[in-house]
Amino acid sequence: MTTTTIETATDNKTQFLNETLAGLRSEPKFMLSKYFYDATGDRIFQQIMEMEEYYLTNAEMEILQYQADQISQAISADGSNFDLIELGAGDATKSIHLLKSLMHNQLEFNYFPIDISAHVISDLEENLPKKLPGLNMKGLNGDYFDMLKKATEQSNRRKVVLFMGANIGNMSITDAGKFCSSLKKLLSPKDLLIIGFDLKKNPQQILSAYNDKGGITRSFNLNLLHRINKELDGNFDLNNFEHYASYDPASGACKSYLISLKKQIVNIGQNAIHFAENEYVFMEISQKYSVGDIDRLAEKTGFKPLHRFFDQHQYFVDAVWKVD
């Protein structure tokens, strides 16, 4: 392990500690959902995506599998070459269908997958060209906006940004507005944003996706406490906390919490955190949208809605916006 790698690991651990303590010292308490994803969290989330109740993954996959050509047509309508920039590319399981369509239609483009995980980017750079010979790609590891800025400096081509998987739903509506406004400032007229939204639907169906009968989502949330114990010298007793999910059909906000089942003190290193009985810790939001909500968000943040691609059940939509 190099000195740089050691320093990076130390910096990441310090940030994890500082942000965890800041959240647990707040009123009300909260944790940051980005820390769900250690190796165990990744594995549990794969199980979540395979759950019968978790409809989101299959819904968007269906859109990309069966409507990739129509999305390609929307992208290529301008007629000019472009850079395809994907925020949070992951393993590109869904976007590979769009990449295949763009290549099949002999469109001239460069692909820039962006991910916070260096491991994800290295895997993509190694494996994706094997699946798609001739693909012009360059992976970018880092913060979305930092790497988007770097990607826009690579060429003066038109930009097409992908933000799939309902990642926008991990923000409140206010934060989503700030995110889209910041994104728009890095883009130019005629650039496109293709963005995935989970749609409002039967409230019980939504709640079941985040409070499954098998308790997998419960394990996913509690794993963050286990990670704190392991990496930050914490002493959380996971039996003293309970997973709780709620959905408000009026606002579209689905929220996850951990509830302290007793009055207790938890130590994280040398730091003591006090919990009251029944005190909640906010863990994550999964915001749901109506079509009207989506159009208003676009227009409020400087985009013009162009197209919508739905799955057959209209559970999910990939919306195409143009910089206005």
CSV table of C-alpha atoms in Angstrom, one decimal:
chain,number,residue,atom,x,y,z
A,1,MET,CA,0.0,0.0,0.0
A,2,THR,CA,1.4,3.4,-1.0
A,3,THR,CA,1.7,6.4,1.3
A,4,THR,CA,-0.9,8.2,-0.8
A,5,THR,CA,-3.3,5.3,-0.4
A,6,ILE,CA,-2.8,5.3,3.4
A,7,GLU,CA,-3.4,9.0,3.6
A,8,THR,CA,-6.6,8.7,1.5
A,9,ALA,CA,-7.9,5.9,3.7
A,10,THR,CA,-7.1,8.0,6.8
A,11,ASP,CA,-8.8,11.1,5.4
A,12,ASN,CA,-11.9,9.0,4.5
A,13,LYS,CA,-12.0,7.5,8.0
A,14,THR,CA,-11.7,11.0,9.6
A,15,GLN,CA,-14.5,12.3,7.4
A,16,PHE,CA,-16.7,9.3,8.2
A,17,LEU,CA,-16.1,9.9,12.0
A,18,ASN,CA,-16.7,13.7,11.8
A,19,GLU,CA,-19.8,13.5,9.7
A,20,THR,CA,-21.2,10.6,11.9
A,21,LEU,CA,-20.6,12.5,15.1
A,22,ALA,CA,-22.1,15.7,13.6
A,23,GLY,CA,-25.3,13.9,12.7
A,24,LEU,CA,-25.7,12.1,16.0
A,25,ARG,CA,-25.1,15.3,17.9
A,26,SER,CA,-27.8,17.1,15.9
A,27,GLU,CA,-31.4,17.6,17.0
A,28,PRO,CA,-33.0,15.6,15.6
A,29,LYS,CA,-30.3,13.0,15.0
A,30,PHE,CA,-29.4,11.8,11.5
A,31,MET,CA,-26.9,9.7,9.6
A,32,LEU,CA,-25.7,10.1,6.0
A,33,SER,CA,-27.0,7.4,3.7
A,34,LYS,CA,-23.8,7.5,1.6
A,35,TYR,CA,-22.1,5.5,4.4
A,36,PHE,CA,-24.5,2.5,4.0
A,37,TYR,CA,-22.2,1.2,1.2
A,38,ASP,CA,-19.3,-0.8,2.7
A,39,ALA,CA,-18.7,-4.3,1.3
A,40,THR,CA,-21.5,-5.7,3.5
A,41,GLY,CA,-23.9,-2.8,2.6
A,42,ASP,CA,-23.2,-3.4,-1.1
A,43,ARG,CA,-24.1,-7.1,-0.7
A,44,ILE,CA,-27.3,-6.3,1.2
A,45,PHE,CA,-28.3,-3.7,-1.3
A,46,GLN,CA,-27.9,-6.3,-4.1
A,47,GLN,CA,-30.4,-8.5,-2.1
A,48,ILE,CA,-32.7,-5.5,-1.8
A,49,MET,CA,-32.7,-5.0,-5.6
A,50,GLU,CA,-33.7,-8.7,-6.0
A,51,MET,CA,-36.6,-8.5,-3.5
A,52,GLU,CA,-40.1,-9.1,-4.8
A,53,GLU,CA,-41.3,-5.9,-3.1
A,54,TYR,CA,-38.5,-3.7,-4.6
A,55,TYR,CA,-40.0,-2.8,-8.0
A,56,LEU,CA,-37.7,0.1,-8.9
A,57,THR,CA,-34.8,-1.8,-10.5
A,58,ASN,CA,-36.9,-3.9,-12.8
A,59,ALA,CA,-39.0,-1.0,-13.8
A,60,GLU,CA,-36.1,1.1,-15.0
A,61,MET,CA,-34.4,-1.9,-16.5
A,62,GLU,CA,-37.4,-2.5,-18.6
A,63,ILE,CA,-37.3,1.0,-19.9
A,64,LEU,CA,-33.6,0.7,-20.9
A,65,GLN,CA,-34.0,-2.8,-22.4
A,66,TYR,CA,-37.1,-2.1,-24.6
A,67,GLN,CA,-36.9,1.7,-25.3
A,68,ALA,CA,-33.1,2.3,-25.7
A,69,ASP,CA,-33.6,2.9,-29.4
A,70,GLN,CA,-36.2,5.6,-28.7
A,71,ILE,CA,-34.0,7.2,-26.1
A,72,SER,CA,-31.1,7.1,-28.7
A,73,GLN,CA,-33.3,8.9,-31.2
A,74,ALA,CA,-34.1,11.6,-28.6
A,75,ILE,CA,-30.4,12.0,-28.0
A,76,SER,CA,-29.4,12.1,-31.6
A,77,ALA,CA,-32.2,14.4,-32.8
A,78,ASP,CA,-29.8,17.3,-32.7
A,79,GLY,CA,-27.6,15.6,-35.2
A,80,SER,CA,-24.3,16.6,-33.6
A,81,ASN,CA,-21.7,14.4,-31.9
A,82,PHE,CA,-21.8,14.3,-28.1
A,83,ASP,CA,-20.2,13.2,-24.8
A,84,LEU,CA,-22.3,10.8,-22.7
A,85,ILE,CA,-21.6,11.5,-19.0
A,86,GLU,CA,-23.1,9.1,-16.4
A,87,LEU,CA,-23.3,10.2,-12.8
A,88,GLY,CA,-23.1,7.3,-10.4
A,89,ALA,CA,-22.4,4.7,-13.2
A,90,GLY,CA,-22.2,1.7,-10.9
A,91,ASP,CA,-21.7,-1.4,-13.0
A,92,ALA,CA,-23.5,0.1,-16.0
A,93,THR,CA,-26.0,-2.9,-16.0
A,94,LYS,CA,-28.8,-0.6,-17.2
A,95,SER,CA,-26.9,2.0,-19.2
A,96,ILE,CA,-25.2,-0.7,-21.2
A,97,HIS,CA,-28.5,-1.1,-23.2
A,98,LEU,CA,-28.4,2.5,-24.2
A,99,LEU,CA,-24.6,2.3,-25.0
A,100,LYS,CA,-25.3,-0.7,-27.3
A,101,SER,CA,-28.1,1.2,-29.1
A,102,LEU,CA,-26.0,4.3,-29.6
A,103,MET,CA,-23.2,2.2,-31.0
A,104,HIS,CA,-25.5,0.1,-33.2
A,105,ASN,CA,-26.9,3.4,-34.7
A,106,GLN,CA,-23.3,4.4,-35.4
A,107,LEU,CA,-23.5,7.6,-33.4
A,108,GLU,CA,-20.3,9.4,-32.6
A,109,PHE,CA,-19.8,9.8,-28.9
A,110,ASN,CA,-17.5,9.4,-25.9
A,111,TYR,CA,-18.6,7.8,-22.7
A,112,PHE,CA,-17.5,9.3,-19.3
A,113,PRO,CA,-18.8,7.1,-16.4
A,114,ILE,CA,-18.4,9.0,-13.1
A,115,ASP,CA,-18.5,7.2,-9.7
A,116,ILE,CA,-17.3,8.0,-6.2
A,117,SER,CA,-15.9,4.5,-6.0
A,118,ALA,CA,-12.4,4.0,-7.5
A,119,HIS,CA,-13.1,0.2,-7.5
A,120,VAL,CA,-16.3,0.7,-9.7
A,121,ILE,CA,-14.4,2.9,-12.2
A,122,SER,CA,-11.5,0.4,-12.5
A,123,ASP,CA,-13.9,-2.4,-13.1
A,124,LEU,CA,-15.8,-0.5,-15.7
A,125,GLU,CA,-12.6,0.5,-17.6
A,126,GLU,CA,-11.5,-3.2,-17.5
A,127,ASN,CA,-14.7,-4.9,-18.4
A,128,LEU,CA,-17.0,-2.6,-20.4
A,129,PRO,CA,-14.7,-2.4,-23.5
A,130,LYS,CA,-14.7,-6.2,-23.6
A,131,LYS,CA,-18.5,-6.2,-23.8
A,132,LEU,CA,-18.6,-3.3,-26.2
A,133,PRO,CA,-15.6,-3.4,-28.5
A,134,GLY,CA,-14.9,0.0,-30.0
A,135,LEU,CA,-16.5,2.0,-27.2
A,136,ASN,CA,-14.6,5.2,-26.5
A,137,MET,CA,-14.6,5.7,-22.8
A,138,LYS,CA,-12.8,7.3,-19.9
A,139,GLY,CA,-13.8,6.6,-16.3
A,140,LEU,CA,-13.7,9.5,-13.8
A,141,ASN,CA,-13.4,8.7,-10.1
A,142,GLY,CA,-14.6,11.4,-7.7
A,143,ASP,CA,-17.4,13.9,-6.7
A,144,TYR,CA,-20.2,14.2,-9.3
A,145,PHE,CA,-19.7,18.0,-9.9
A,146,ASP,CA,-15.9,18.0,-9.8
A,147,MET,CA,-15.8,15.1,-12.3
A,148,LEU,CA,-18.6,16.6,-14.5
A,149,LYS,CA,-16.6,19.8,-14.7
A,150,LYS,CA,-13.5,17.8,-15.7
A,151,ALA,CA,-15.6,15.9,-18.3
A,152,THR,CA,-16.9,19.1,-19.8
A,153,GLU,CA,-13.3,20.3,-20.2
A,154,GLN,CA,-12.4,17.2,-22.3
A,155,SER,CA,-14.1,18.5,-25.5
A,156,ASN,CA,-16.5,21.1,-26.8
A,157,ARG,CA,-19.0,18.5,-27.9
A,158,ARG,CA,-22.6,18.6,-26.8
A,159,LYS,CA,-23.1,16.9,-23.4
A,160,VAL,CA,-25.7,14.3,-22.5
A,161,VAL,CA,-25.8,13.6,-18.8
A,162,LEU,CA,-27.3,10.4,-17.4
A,163,PHE,CA,-28.6,10.4,-13.8
A,164,MET,CA,-30.4,7.1,-13.5
A,165,GLY,CA,-31.7,4.8,-10.8
A,166,ALA,CA,-33.9,7.3,-9.0
A,167,ASN,CA,-30.8,8.7,-7.3
A,168,ILE,CA,-32.5,12.1,-7.4
A,169,GLY,CA,-35.0,10.5,-4.9
A,170,ASN,CA,-32.3,10.3,-2.3
A,171,MET,CA,-32.7,14.1,-1.9
A,172,SER,CA,-35.5,16.1,-0.5
A,173,ILE,CA,-37.4,18.2,-3.1
A,174,THR,CA,-35.5,21.3,-1.9
A,175,ASP,CA,-32.1,19.6,-2.2
A,176,ALA,CA,-33.1,18.1,-5.6
A,177,GLY,CA,-33.8,21.6,-6.8
A,178,LYS,CA,-30.4,22.8,-5.6
A,179,PHE,CA,-28.7,19.8,-7.3
A,180,CYS,CA,-30.4,20.3,-10.6
A,181,SER,CA,-29.6,24.1,-10.6
A,182,SER,CA,-26.0,23.3,-9.8
A,183,LEU,CA,-25.9,20.7,-12.6
A,184,LYS,CA,-27.4,23.2,-15.1
A,185,LYS,CA,-24.7,25.7,-14.4
A,186,LEU,CA,-22.1,23.3,-15.6
A,187,LEU,CA,-24.0,22.6,-18.9
A,188,SER,CA,-24.6,24.7,-22.1
A,189,PRO,CA,-27.6,25.3,-24.3
A,190,LYS,CA,-28.7,22.2,-26.2
A,191,ASP,CA,-27.1,19.9,-23.6
A,192,LEU,CA,-29.4,17.1,-22.4
A,193,LEU,CA,-30.1,15.5,-19.0
A,194,ILE,CA,-31.7,12.1,-18.8
A,195,ILE,CA,-32.9,11.6,-15.2
A,196,GLY,CA,-34.8,8.8,-13.5
A,197,PHE,CA,-37.7,9.3,-11.1
A,198,ASP,CA,-39.8,6.8,-9.1
A,199,LEU,CA,-43.4,7.8,-9.5
A,200,LYS,CA,-46.1,8.2,-6.8
A,201,LYS,CA,-48.3,5.1,-6.7
A,202,ASN,CA,-50.2,3.0,-4.3
A,203,PRO,CA,-48.9,4.0,-0.8
A,204,GLN,CA,-48.7,0.4,0.4
A,205,GLN,CA,-46.7,-0.7,-2.6
A,206,ILE,CA,-44.1,2.0,-1.9
A,207,LEU,CA,-44.0,1.3,1.8
A,208,SER,CA,-43.5,-2.4,1.3
A,209,ALA,CA,-40.4,-1.7,-0.9
A,210,TYR,CA,-38.7,-0.1,2.1
A,211,ASN,CA,-40.2,-2.2,4.8
A,212,ASP,CA,-40.0,-5.7,3.3
A,213,LYS,CA,-41.3,-8.8,5.1
A,214,GLY,CA,-37.9,-10.5,4.9
A,215,GLY,CA,-36.3,-7.7,6.9
A,216,ILE,CA,-33.6,-7.1,4.3
A,217,THR,CA,-34.0,-3.3,4.4
A,218,ARG,CA,-33.8,-3.5,8.2
A,219,SER,CA,-30.5,-5.3,7.9
A,220,PHE,CA,-29.3,-2.7,5.4
A,221,ASN,CA,-30.0,0.2,7.9
A,222,LEU,CA,-28.6,-1.6,10.9
A,223,ASN,CA,-25.4,-2.5,9.0
A,224,LEU,CA,-24.4,1.2,9.3
A,225,LEU,CA,-24.2,0.8,13.1
A,226,HIS,CA,-22.1,-2.4,12.6
A,227,ARG,CA,-19.8,-0.4,10.3
A,228,ILE,CA,-19.4,2.3,12.9
A,229,ASN,CA,-18.5,-0.3,15.5
A,230,LYS,CA,-16.0,-1.9,13.2
A,231,GLU,CA,-14.3,1.2,11.6
A,232,LEU,CA,-14.8,3.9,14.3
A,233,ASP,CA,-14.5,1.9,17.5
A,234,GLY,CA,-18.2,2.1,18.3
A,235,ASN,CA,-20.2,0.0,20.7
A,236,PHE,CA,-23.7,0.1,19.3
A,237,ASP,CA,-25.9,-2.9,20.4
A,238,LEU,CA,-27.9,-3.5,17.3
A,239,ASN,CA,-30.6,-5.2,19.3
A,240,ASN,CA,-31.4,-1.8,21.0
A,241,PHE,CA,-32.5,-0.3,17.7
A,242,GLU,CA,-35.4,-0.9,15.4
A,243,HIS,CA,-35.9,0.0,11.7
A,244,TYR,CA,-39.0,2.1,10.9
A,245,ALA,CA,-40.2,3.3,7.5
A,246,SER,CA,-43.0,5.7,6.7
A,247,TYR,CA,-44.5,7.0,3.5
A,248,ASP,CA,-46.6,10.2,3.1
A,249,PRO,CA,-48.6,10.1,-0.1
A,250,ALA,CA,-49.3,13.8,0.0
A,251,SER,CA,-45.7,14.9,-0.1
A,252,GLY,CA,-44.3,11.7,-1.8
A,253,ALA,CA,-41.6,11.4,0.9
A,254,CYS,CA,-40.7,7.9,2.0
A,255,LYS,CA,-38.4,8.0,5.0
A,256,SER,CA,-36.4,5.5,6.9
A,257,TYR,CA,-35.4,5.8,10.6
A,258,LEU,CA,-33.7,3.8,13.3
A,259,ILE,CA,-35.6,4.0,16.7
A,260,SER,CA,-33.7,3.7,20.0
A,261,LEU,CA,-35.6,1.1,22.0
A,262,LYS,CA,-34.3,2.2,25.4
A,263,LYS,CA,-32.4,5.1,27.1
A,264,GLN,CA,-28.8,4.4,26.4
A,265,ILE,CA,-25.3,5.8,25.9
A,266,VAL,CA,-23.3,4.7,22.8
A,267,ASN,CA,-19.6,5.3,22.6
A,268,ILE,CA,-17.9,6.0,19.3
A,269,GLY,CA,-14.2,6.1,20.2
A,270,GLN,CA,-13.9,8.6,23.0
A,271,ASN,CA,-17.2,10.3,22.1
A,272,ALA,CA,-20.4,9.5,24.1
A,273,ILE,CA,-23.8,9.8,22.3
A,274,HIS,CA,-26.9,9.8,24.5
A,275,PHE,CA,-30.2,8.3,23.2
A,276,ALA,CA,-33.6,8.7,24.8
A,277,GLU,CA,-36.1,5.8,24.7
A,278,ASN,CA,-38.0,5.9,21.4
A,279,GLU,CA,-35.7,8.6,20.0
A,280,TYR,CA,-35.4,8.4,16.2
A,281,VAL,CA,-32.4,8.7,13.9
A,282,PHE,CA,-33.3,9.8,10.4
A,283,MET,CA,-31.5,7.6,7.9
A,284,GLU,CA,-32.7,8.2,4.4
A,285,ILE,CA,-35.3,9.7,2.2
A,286,SER,CA,-36.7,8.1,-1.0
A,287,GLN,CA,-38.7,10.9,-2.7
A,288,LYS,CA,-41.5,10.0,-5.1
A,289,TYR,CA,-42.8,12.3,-7.8
A,290,SER,CA,-45.8,12.9,-10.0
A,291,VAL,CA,-45.3,13.8,-13.6
A,292,GLY,CA,-46.4,17.4,-12.7
A,293,ASP,CA,-43.8,17.5,-9.9
A,294,ILE,CA,-41.1,16.4,-12.4
A,295,ASP,CA,-42.0,19.1,-15.0
A,296,ARG,CA,-42.1,21.8,-12.3
A,297,LEU,CA,-38.6,20.7,-11.1
A,298,ALA,CA,-37.3,20.9,-14.6
A,299,GLU,CA,-38.7,24.3,-15.3
A,300,LYS,CA,-37.7,25.7,-12.0
A,301,THR,CA,-34.1,24.7,-12.4
A,302,GLY,CA,-33.6,25.9,-16.0
A,303,PHE,CA,-34.4,22.8,-18.0
A,304,LYS,CA,-37.1,22.2,-20.7
A,305,PRO,CA,-38.9,18.8,-20.5
A,306,LEU,CA,-38.7,17.0,-23.9
A,307,HIS,CA,-39.6,13.3,-23.5
A,308,ARG,CA,-40.8,10.8,-20.9
A,309,PHE,CA,-40.1,7.1,-21.1
A,310,PHE,CA,-42.3,4.9,-18.8
A,311,ASP,CA,-42.2,1.2,-17.9
A,312,GLN,CA,-45.3,-0.7,-18.7
A,313,HIS,CA,-46.9,-0.2,-15.3
A,314,GLN,CA,-45.9,3.4,-15.1
A,315,TYR,CA,-44.0,2.9,-11.8
A,316,PHE,CA,-41.0,4.7,-13.1
A,317,VAL,CA,-40.0,7.3,-15.7
A,318,ASP,CA,-36.7,8.3,-17.4
A,319,ALA,CA,-37.3,12.0,-18.3
A,320,VAL,CA,-35.3,13.8,-21.0
A,321,TRP,CA,-34.6,17.5,-20.3
A,322,LYS,CA,-32.9,20.1,-22.4
A,323,VAL,CA,-30.9,23.0,-21.1
A,324,ASP,CA,-33.3,25.9,-21.7
